[in-house]
XYZ file of C-alpha atoms in Angstrom:
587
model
C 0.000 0.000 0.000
C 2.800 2.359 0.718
C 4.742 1.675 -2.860
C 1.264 2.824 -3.967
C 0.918 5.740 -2.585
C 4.864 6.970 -3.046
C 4.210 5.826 -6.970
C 0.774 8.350 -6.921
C 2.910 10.703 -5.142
C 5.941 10.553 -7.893
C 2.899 10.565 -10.539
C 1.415 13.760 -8.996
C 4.831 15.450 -9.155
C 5.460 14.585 -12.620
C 1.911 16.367 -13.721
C 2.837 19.413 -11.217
C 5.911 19.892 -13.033
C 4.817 18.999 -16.297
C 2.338 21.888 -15.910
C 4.710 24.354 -14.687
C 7.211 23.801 -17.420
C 3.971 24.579 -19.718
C 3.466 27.811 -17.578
C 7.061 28.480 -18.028
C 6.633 27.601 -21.646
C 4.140 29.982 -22.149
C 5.626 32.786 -19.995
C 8.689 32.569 -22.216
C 6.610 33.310 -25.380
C 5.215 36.121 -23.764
C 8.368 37.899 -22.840
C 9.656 38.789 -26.119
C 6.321 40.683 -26.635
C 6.745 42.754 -23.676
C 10.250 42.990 -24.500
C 9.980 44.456 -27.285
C 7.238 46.918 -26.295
C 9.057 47.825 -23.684
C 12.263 48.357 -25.640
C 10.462 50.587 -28.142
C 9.026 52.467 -25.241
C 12.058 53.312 -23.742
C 13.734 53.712 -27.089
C 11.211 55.504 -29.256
C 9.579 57.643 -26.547
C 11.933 57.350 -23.271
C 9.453 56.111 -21.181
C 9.971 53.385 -18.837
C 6.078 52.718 -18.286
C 3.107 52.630 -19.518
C 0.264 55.371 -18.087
C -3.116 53.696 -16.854
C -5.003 52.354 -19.860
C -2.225 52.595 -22.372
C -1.208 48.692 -22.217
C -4.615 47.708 -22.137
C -5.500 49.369 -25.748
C -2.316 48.342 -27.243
C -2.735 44.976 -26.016
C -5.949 45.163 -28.017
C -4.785 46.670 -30.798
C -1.914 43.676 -31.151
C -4.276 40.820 -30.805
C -6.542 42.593 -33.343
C -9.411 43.495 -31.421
C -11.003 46.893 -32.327
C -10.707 49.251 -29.912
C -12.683 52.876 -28.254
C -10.644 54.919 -26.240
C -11.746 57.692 -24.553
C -8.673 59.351 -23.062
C -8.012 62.702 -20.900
C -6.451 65.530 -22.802
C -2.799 65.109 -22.485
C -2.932 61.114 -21.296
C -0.869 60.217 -24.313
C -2.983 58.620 -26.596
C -1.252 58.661 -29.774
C 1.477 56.280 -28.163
C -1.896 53.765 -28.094
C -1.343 54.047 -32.025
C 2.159 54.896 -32.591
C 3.676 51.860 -30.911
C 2.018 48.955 -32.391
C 2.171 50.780 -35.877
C 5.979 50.025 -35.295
C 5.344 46.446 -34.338
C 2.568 45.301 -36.515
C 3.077 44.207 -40.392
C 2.292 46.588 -43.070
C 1.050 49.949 -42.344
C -1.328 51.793 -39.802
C -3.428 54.763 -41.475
C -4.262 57.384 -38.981
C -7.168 59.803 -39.611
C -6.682 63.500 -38.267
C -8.462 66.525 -38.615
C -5.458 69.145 -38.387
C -2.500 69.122 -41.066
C -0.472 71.452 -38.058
C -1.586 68.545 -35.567
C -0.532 65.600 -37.904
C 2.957 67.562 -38.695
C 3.772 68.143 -34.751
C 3.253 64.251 -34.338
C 5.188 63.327 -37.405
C 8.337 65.516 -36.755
C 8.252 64.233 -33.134
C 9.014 60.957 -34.437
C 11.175 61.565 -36.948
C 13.079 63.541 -33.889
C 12.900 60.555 -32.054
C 14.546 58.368 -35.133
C 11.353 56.984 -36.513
C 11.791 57.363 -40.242
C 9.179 54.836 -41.375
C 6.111 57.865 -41.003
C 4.843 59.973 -43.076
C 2.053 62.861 -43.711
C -0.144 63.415 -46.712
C -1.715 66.822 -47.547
C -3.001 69.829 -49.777
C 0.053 72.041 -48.150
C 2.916 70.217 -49.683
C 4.777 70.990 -52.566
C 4.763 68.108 -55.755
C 8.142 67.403 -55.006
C 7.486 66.264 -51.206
C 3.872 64.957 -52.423
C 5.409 63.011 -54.962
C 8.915 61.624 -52.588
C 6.025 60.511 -49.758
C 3.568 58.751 -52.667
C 7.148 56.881 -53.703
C 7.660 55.860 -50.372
C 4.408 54.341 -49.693
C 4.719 52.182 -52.273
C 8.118 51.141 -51.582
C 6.811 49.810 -48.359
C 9.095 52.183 -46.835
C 5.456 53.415 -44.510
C 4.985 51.992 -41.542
C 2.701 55.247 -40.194
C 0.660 57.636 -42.228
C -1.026 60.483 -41.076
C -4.149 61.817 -43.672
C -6.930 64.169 -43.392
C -10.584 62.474 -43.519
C -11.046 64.501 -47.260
C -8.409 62.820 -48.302
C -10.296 59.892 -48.045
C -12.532 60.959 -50.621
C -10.338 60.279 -53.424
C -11.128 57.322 -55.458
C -7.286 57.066 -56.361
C -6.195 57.307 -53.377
C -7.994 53.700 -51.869
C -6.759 52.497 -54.705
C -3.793 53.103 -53.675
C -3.801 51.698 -50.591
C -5.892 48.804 -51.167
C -1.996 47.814 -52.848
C -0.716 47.724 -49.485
C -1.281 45.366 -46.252
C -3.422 47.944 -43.331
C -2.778 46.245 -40.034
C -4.510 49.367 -38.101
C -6.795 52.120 -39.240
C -6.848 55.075 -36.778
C -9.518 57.430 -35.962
C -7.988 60.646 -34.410
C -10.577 62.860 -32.528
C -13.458 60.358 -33.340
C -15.881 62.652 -31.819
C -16.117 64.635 -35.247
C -17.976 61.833 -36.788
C -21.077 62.054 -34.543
C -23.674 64.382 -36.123
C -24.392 65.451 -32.624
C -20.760 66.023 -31.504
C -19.546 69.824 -31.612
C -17.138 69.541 -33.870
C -19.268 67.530 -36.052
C -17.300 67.542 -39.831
C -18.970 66.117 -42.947
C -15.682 64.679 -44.238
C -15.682 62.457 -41.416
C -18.776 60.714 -42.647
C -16.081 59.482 -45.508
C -14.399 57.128 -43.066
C -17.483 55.044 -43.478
C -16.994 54.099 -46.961
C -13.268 53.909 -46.785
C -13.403 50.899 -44.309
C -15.563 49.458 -46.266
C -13.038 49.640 -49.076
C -9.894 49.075 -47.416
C -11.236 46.564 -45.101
C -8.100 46.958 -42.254
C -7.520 44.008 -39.904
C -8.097 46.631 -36.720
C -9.942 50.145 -36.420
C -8.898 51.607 -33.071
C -11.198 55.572 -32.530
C -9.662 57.639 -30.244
C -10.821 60.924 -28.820
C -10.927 62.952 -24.927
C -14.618 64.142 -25.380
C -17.098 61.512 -26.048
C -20.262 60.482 -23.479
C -22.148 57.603 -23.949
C -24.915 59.026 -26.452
C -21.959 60.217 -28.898
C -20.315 56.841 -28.346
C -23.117 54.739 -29.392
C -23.604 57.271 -32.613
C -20.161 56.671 -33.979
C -20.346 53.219 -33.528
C -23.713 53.130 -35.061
C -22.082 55.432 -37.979
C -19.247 53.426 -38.854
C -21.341 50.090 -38.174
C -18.488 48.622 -35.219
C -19.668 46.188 -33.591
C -18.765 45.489 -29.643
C -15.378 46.847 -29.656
C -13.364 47.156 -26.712
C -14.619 50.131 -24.851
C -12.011 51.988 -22.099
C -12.897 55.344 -20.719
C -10.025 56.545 -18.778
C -10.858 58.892 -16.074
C -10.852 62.303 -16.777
C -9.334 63.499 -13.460
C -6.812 65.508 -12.745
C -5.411 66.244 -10.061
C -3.600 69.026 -10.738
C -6.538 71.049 -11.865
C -8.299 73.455 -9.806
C -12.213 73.791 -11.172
C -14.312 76.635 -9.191
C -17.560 78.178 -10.521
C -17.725 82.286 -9.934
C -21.762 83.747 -10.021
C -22.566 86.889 -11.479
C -26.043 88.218 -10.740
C -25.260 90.795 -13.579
C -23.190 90.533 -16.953
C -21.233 93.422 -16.050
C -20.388 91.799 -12.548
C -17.941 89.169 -14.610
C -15.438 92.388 -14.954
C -14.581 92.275 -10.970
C -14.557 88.883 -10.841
C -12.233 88.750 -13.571
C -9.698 91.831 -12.064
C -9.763 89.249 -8.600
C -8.599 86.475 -11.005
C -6.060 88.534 -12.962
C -4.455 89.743 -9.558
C -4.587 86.255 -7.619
C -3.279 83.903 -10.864
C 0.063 84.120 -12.454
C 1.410 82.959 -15.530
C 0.027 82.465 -18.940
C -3.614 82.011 -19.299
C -6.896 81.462 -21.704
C -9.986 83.634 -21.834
C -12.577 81.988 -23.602
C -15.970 83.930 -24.908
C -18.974 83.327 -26.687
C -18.978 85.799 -28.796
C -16.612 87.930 -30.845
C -17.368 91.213 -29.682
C -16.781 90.207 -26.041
C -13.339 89.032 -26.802
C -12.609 92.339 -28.049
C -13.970 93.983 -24.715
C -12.974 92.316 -22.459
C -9.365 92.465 -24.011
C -9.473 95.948 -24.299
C -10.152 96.027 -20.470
C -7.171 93.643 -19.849
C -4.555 95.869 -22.041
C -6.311 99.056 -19.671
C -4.501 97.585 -16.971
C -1.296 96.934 -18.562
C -2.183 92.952 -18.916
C -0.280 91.885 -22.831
C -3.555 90.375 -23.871
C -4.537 90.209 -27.359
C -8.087 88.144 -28.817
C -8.182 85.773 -30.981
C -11.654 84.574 -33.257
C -12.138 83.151 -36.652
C -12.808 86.827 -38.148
C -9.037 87.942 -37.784
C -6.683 87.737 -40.965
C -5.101 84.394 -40.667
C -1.591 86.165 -40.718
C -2.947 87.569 -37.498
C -4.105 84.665 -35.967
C -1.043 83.111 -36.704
C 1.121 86.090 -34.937
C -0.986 86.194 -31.441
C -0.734 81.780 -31.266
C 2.872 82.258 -31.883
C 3.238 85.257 -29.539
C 1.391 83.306 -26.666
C 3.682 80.428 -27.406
C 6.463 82.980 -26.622
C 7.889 82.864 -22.682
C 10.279 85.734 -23.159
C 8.908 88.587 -21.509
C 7.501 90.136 -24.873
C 5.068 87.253 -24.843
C 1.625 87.360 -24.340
C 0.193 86.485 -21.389
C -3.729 86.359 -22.135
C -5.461 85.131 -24.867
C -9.149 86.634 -25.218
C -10.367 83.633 -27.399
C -13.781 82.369 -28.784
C -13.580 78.452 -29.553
C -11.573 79.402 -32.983
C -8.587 78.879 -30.634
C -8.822 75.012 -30.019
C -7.375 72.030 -31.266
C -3.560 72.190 -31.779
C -3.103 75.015 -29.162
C -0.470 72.297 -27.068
C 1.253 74.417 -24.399
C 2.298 72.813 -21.474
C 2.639 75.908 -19.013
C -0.585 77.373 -19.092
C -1.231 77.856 -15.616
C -5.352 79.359 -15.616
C -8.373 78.757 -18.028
C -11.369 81.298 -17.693
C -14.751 81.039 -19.360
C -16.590 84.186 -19.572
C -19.592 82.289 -20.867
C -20.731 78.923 -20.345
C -20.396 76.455 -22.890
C -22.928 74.657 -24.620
C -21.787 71.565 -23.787
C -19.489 70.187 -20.727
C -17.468 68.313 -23.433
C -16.454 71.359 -24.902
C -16.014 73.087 -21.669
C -13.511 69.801 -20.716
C -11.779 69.867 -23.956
C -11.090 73.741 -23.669
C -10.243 73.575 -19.777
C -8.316 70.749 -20.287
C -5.396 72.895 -21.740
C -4.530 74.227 -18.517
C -1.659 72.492 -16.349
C -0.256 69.987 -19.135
C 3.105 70.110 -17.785
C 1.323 67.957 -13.901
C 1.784 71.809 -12.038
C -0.917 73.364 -10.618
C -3.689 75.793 -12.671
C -7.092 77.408 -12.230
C -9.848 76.488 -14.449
C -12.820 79.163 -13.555
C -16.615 78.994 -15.164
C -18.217 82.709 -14.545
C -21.642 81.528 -14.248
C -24.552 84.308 -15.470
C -27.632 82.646 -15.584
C -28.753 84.394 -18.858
C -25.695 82.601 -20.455
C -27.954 79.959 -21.122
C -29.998 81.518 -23.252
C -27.425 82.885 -26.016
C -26.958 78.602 -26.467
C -31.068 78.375 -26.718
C -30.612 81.171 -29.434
C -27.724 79.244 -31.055
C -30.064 75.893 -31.106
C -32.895 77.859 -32.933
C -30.955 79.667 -35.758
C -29.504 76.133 -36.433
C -31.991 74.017 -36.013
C -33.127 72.623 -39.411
C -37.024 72.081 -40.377
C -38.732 70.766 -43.346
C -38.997 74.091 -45.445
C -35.708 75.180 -44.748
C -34.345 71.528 -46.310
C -36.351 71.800 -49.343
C -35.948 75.554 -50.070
C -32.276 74.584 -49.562
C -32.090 71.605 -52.013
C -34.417 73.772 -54.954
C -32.164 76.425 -54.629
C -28.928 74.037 -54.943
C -30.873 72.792 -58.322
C -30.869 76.002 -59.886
C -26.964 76.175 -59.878
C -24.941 75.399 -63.325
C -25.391 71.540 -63.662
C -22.469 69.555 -64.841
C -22.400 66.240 -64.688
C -24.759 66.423 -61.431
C -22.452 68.839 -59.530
C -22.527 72.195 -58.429
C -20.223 74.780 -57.191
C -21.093 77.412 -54.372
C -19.622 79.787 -51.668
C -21.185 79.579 -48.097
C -22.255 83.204 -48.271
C -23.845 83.270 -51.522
C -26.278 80.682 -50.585
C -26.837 82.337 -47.329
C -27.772 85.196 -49.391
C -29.929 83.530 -51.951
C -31.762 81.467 -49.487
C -32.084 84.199 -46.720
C -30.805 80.906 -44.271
C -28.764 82.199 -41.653
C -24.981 80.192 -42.272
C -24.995 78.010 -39.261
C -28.431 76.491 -40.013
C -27.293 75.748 -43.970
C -24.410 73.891 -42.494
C -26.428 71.650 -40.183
C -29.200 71.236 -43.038
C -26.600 69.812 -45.620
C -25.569 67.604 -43.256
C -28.693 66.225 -43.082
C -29.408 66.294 -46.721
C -26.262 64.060 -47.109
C -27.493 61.438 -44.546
C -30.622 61.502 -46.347
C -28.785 60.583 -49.248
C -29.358 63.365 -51.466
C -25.821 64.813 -51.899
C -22.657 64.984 -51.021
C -20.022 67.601 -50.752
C -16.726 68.380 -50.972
C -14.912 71.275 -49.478
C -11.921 73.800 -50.142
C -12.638 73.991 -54.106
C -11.144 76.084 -55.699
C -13.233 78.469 -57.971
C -10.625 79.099 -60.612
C -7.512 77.657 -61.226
C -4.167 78.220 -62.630
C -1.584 75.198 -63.956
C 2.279 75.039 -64.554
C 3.151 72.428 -66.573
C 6.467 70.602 -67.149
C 7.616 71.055 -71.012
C 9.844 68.159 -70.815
C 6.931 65.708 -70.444
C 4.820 64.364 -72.945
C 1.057 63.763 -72.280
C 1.374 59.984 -72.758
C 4.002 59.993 -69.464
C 1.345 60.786 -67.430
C -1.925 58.891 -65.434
C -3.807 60.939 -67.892
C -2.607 61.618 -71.368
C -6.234 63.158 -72.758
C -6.421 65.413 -69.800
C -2.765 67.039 -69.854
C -3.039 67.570 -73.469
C -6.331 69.541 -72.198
C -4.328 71.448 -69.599
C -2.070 72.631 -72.167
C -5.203 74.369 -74.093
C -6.080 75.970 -70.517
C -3.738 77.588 -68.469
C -6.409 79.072 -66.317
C -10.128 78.468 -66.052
C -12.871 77.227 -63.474
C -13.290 73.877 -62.756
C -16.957 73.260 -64.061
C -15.949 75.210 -67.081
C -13.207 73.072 -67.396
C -14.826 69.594 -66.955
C -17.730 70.506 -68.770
C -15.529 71.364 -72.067
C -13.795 68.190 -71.984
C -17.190 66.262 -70.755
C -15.827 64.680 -67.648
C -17.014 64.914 -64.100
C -15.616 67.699 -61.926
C -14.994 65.394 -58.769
C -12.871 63.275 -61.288
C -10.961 66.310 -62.802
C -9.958 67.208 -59.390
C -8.876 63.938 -58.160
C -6.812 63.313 -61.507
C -5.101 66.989 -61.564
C -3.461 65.996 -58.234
C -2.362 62.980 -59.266
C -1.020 64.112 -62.360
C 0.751 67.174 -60.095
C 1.954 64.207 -57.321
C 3.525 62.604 -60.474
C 5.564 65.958 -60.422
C 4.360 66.583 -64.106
C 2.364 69.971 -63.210
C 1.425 72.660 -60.522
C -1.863 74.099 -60.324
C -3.222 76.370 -57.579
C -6.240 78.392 -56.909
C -7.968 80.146 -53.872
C -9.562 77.090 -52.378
C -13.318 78.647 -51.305
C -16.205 77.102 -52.659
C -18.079 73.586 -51.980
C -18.618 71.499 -54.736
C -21.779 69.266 -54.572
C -23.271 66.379 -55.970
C -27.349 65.764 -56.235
C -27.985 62.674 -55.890
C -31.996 62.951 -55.738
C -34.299 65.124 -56.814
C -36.091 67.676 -54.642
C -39.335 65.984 -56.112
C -38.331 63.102 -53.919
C -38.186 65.353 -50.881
C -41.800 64.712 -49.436
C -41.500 61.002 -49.309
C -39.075 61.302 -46.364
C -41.233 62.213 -42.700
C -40.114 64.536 -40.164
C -40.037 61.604 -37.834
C -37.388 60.039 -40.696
C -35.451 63.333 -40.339
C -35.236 63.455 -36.691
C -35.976 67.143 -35.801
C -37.011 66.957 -32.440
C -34.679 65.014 -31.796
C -31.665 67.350 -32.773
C -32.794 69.580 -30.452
C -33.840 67.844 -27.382
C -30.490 66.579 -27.619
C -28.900 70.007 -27.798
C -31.250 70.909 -24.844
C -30.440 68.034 -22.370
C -26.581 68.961 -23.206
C -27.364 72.771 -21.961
C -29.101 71.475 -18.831
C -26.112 68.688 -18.043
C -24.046 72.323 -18.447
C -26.240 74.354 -16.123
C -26.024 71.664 -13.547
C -22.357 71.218 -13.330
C -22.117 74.901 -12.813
C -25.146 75.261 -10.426
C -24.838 72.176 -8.485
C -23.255 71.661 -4.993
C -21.862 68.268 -6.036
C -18.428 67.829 -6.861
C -17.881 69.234 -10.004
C -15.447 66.219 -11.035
C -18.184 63.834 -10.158
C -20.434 65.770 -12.218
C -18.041 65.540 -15.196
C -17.254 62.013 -14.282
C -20.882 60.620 -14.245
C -21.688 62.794 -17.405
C -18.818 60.647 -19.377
C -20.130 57.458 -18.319
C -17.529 56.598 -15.102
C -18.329 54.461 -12.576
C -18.854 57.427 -9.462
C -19.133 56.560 -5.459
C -21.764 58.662 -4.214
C -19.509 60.057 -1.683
C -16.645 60.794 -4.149
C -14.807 63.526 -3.592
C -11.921 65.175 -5.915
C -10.429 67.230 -3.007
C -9.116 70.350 -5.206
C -12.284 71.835 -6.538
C -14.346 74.394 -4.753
C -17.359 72.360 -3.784
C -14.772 69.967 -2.174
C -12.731 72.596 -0.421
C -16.105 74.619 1.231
């Protein structure tokens, strides 16, 4: 009986070790994996560690699983992209909405040693266009940053349906959502180009998405149960306080208390124009550099006051008066204090603009002056945008009336304002329906004449296009519906082919790139077959509404105003959580 139970003893030992040598095993295949991310961490980006919820996404993103992440300004979330792109096979297309944001990331890397990335845009020269197209097909690309209209070039899947795409990246995903502030029609291009490039793994990224605007991207690019992380928006370093103001005019002594208490470089943001002019005209009155900045300044202006805020000499500026026209890109880690003089519509956009305050981890201010009547200049904003049945079909008969080529149109913003009598920010949100209706589509930044250089030392049958070039050498300047119409091809096409013909390096053309071109796809006949219900009208704006009243609360309620934020993004909250820096918690 005892050899028996020593034998079952030995046996039981065997099996024990058996299965840790498969542990082991298996541990040992795993190492090189973390090895190696590890290595490139340290070596790409001198990091040593991940922050919270980086591994987790690029685990995800390396076992092919598609991924959401909703990520704190400033958390690092284009390393959740950037470092697989480097380890998977083939190459990893990011999406971005800003050429000056894609550049920034690009020469980082290529600072860093990372040669295999590249950028694709309208602001490059034919020689760099052409070096970068070269590349690409080389294999050479292991990262390329595009903007979501260049997505809407026919030759340009093409192109990459030549190539393997491990990982398709959606930069500031938010823009997709019709309902999301920055909403941008070009995003709604994505759509098809997944469908056409079919990439192993879409990963969306963004800092400002709640639940509702979640669950409408998903539904809009047709992802199915991806893996979801919201990282907490907290932080730590952040100071949020709400100021009342029984009167408007109040908001100018609560701003001289700020002014005196805070130090260092700060944001004023307004809701309207004017105000950024007066209230910066009050700041200079007390020797404050301040200058404002809005989307009616000359762009060489614009340009001057970002650079001069960026500047920590003692010329610099220290406030920027600002409407939201100052946003994405502004990436300065020392601003130490972020005031709203109005409330914003929504608390994402109030945590995307406060969340440029304190990047560098030291402590800043980030104030909401509360005036109860704020509220009603977003009500006004909701009505003059709000799109209703008449507006949509005066909208689409009027589009019909413009010179028909091929089934597109070309138009300024302002001259259909005027011919409609539309106000612009209600034409914008009714073409965006009229697209997801189906009965157009748009394209933006056309330009309304156009002037080409070609190369004399190149024969028409060199290039992608021999019939077209020998057209371009009849016109040196002209319009493009002119144009396409006297050589009977579509003006989408013509556009597409003249810069492929200029990335050959075979021409230059240029124009002042200000019109939309459009393409019906139905007629306005077809209009009263779709409902109201089918439209979604009240819906658009009882969505708008519950967004101001979610805004109203954070600023009038005694709660933690981090828990309010926190809930409002879909966190899991205690009910007794407390941040400990904000001025509910420190009453």
């Amino acid at each position: 009986m005892g050899n028996l139970q020593d034998l079952l003893k030995e046996v039981d030992e065997i099996l024990n070790t058996s299965q840790n040598d498969k542990e082991d095993s298996k541990t040992d295949i795993e190492n090189p994996i973390d090895d190696e991310l590890l290595t490139n961490l340290n070596t790409y980006f001198s990091y040593s560690e991940f922050r919270k919820g980086q591994r987790e996404i690029i685990d995800a993103i390396l076992a092919g699983e598609n991924v959401f992440a909703v990520f704190p300004t400033g958390h690092g979330k284009s390393l959740c992209y950037q470092l697989p792109a480097l380890m998977l096979p083939g190459l990893t297309v990011v999406v971005s909405p800003l050429i000056s944001l894609m550049k920034d990331q690009v020469d980082t890397l290529r600072s860093r040693g990372i040669t295999s990335v590249s950028l694709l845009n309208s602001s490059q020269t034919w020689d760099e266009y052409r070096h970068e197209i070269t590349r690409l097909k080389q294999g050479k690309i292991k990262l390329l940053y595009v903007s979501p209209e260049k997505l809407r070039s026919r030759r340009f899947l093409d192109l990459l349906n030549t190539v393997l795409i491990s990982l398709f990246v959606i930069d500031e995903a938010h823009c997709i959502s019709q309902w999301g502030r920055d909403f941008r029609p070009a995003y709604l291009s994505i759509c098809d180009a997944i469908n056409t490039l079919y990439p192993k793994t879409i990963a969306l990224f963004t800092a400002t998405a709640p639940p509702e605007i979640r669950d409408d991207i998903l539904s809009v690019l047709d992802i199915s149960e991806p893996k979801v992380l919201v990282e907490g928006i907290e932080r730590s370093n952040l100071r949020l306080g709400v100021l009342e103001s029984k009167k408007k005019e109040g908001k100018y002594a609560l701003l001289e208390d700020c002014i005196d208490t805070f130090s260092g470089k700060g944001i004023i943001y307004a809701g309207r124009r004017i105000e950024t002019e007066e209230i910066t005209e009050h700041l200079q009155d007390k020797n404050i550099r301040a200058d404002y900045y809005h989307a009616g300044r000359e762009p060489d202006e614009r340009s001057y006051i970002q650079d001069a805020f960026f500047d920590d000499s003692p010329d610099g500026l220290e406030v920027v008066v600002a409407t939201n026209a100052f946003g994405m890109g502004i990436d300065k880690a020392n601003i130490r204090f972020i005031i709203h003089w109005t409330m914003t519509g929504t608390l994402e956009e109030y945590c995307q603009e406060f969340g440029r305050a304190g990047r560098d981890g030291e402590d800043s201010d980030c104030l909401l002056f509360y005036y109860h009547d704020d509220r009603k200049l977003h009500e006004y904003f909701i009505r003059e945008s709000a799109p209703d049945k008449p507006a949509l079909l005066k909208l689409l008969q009027e589009l019909e009336q413009y010179k028909d080529v091929d089934g597109y149109r070309m138009m300024a913003m302002d001259e259909l304002e005027w011919k409609t009598g539309i106000k612009d920010a209600k034409i914008r949100v009714c073409l965006s329906y009229l697209e997801k209706l189906g009965f157009l589509k748009r394209w933006f930044n056309v330009p309304s004449r156009f002037s080409v250089r070609l190369r004399h030392d190149v024969n028409a049958d060199q290039t992608v296009n021999p019939e077209l070039f020998s057209q371009l050498q009849k016109h040196k300047a002209t319009d493009l519906l002119t144009f396409s119409q006297s050589i009977n091809l579509n003006p989408r096409f013509v556009m597409e082919q003249l810069t492929e013909i200029q990335s050959e390096g075979h021409l230059q053309y240029w124009g002042q790139e200000d019109l939309m071109l459009i393409q019906l796809l139905l007629d306005s006949d077809m209009f009263e077959s779709f409902s109201e219900e089918q439209m979604g009208f009240g819906d658009y704006v009882q969505r708008k509404k519950r967004r101001i009243d979610r805004m109203v609360y954070y600023a009038a309620s005694m709660e933690c105003r981090m828990k309010v934020i926190r809930e409002y993004f879909g966190e899991d909250v205690s009910d007794d959580y407390k941040c400990g820096t904000c001025d509910r918690c420190q009453e």
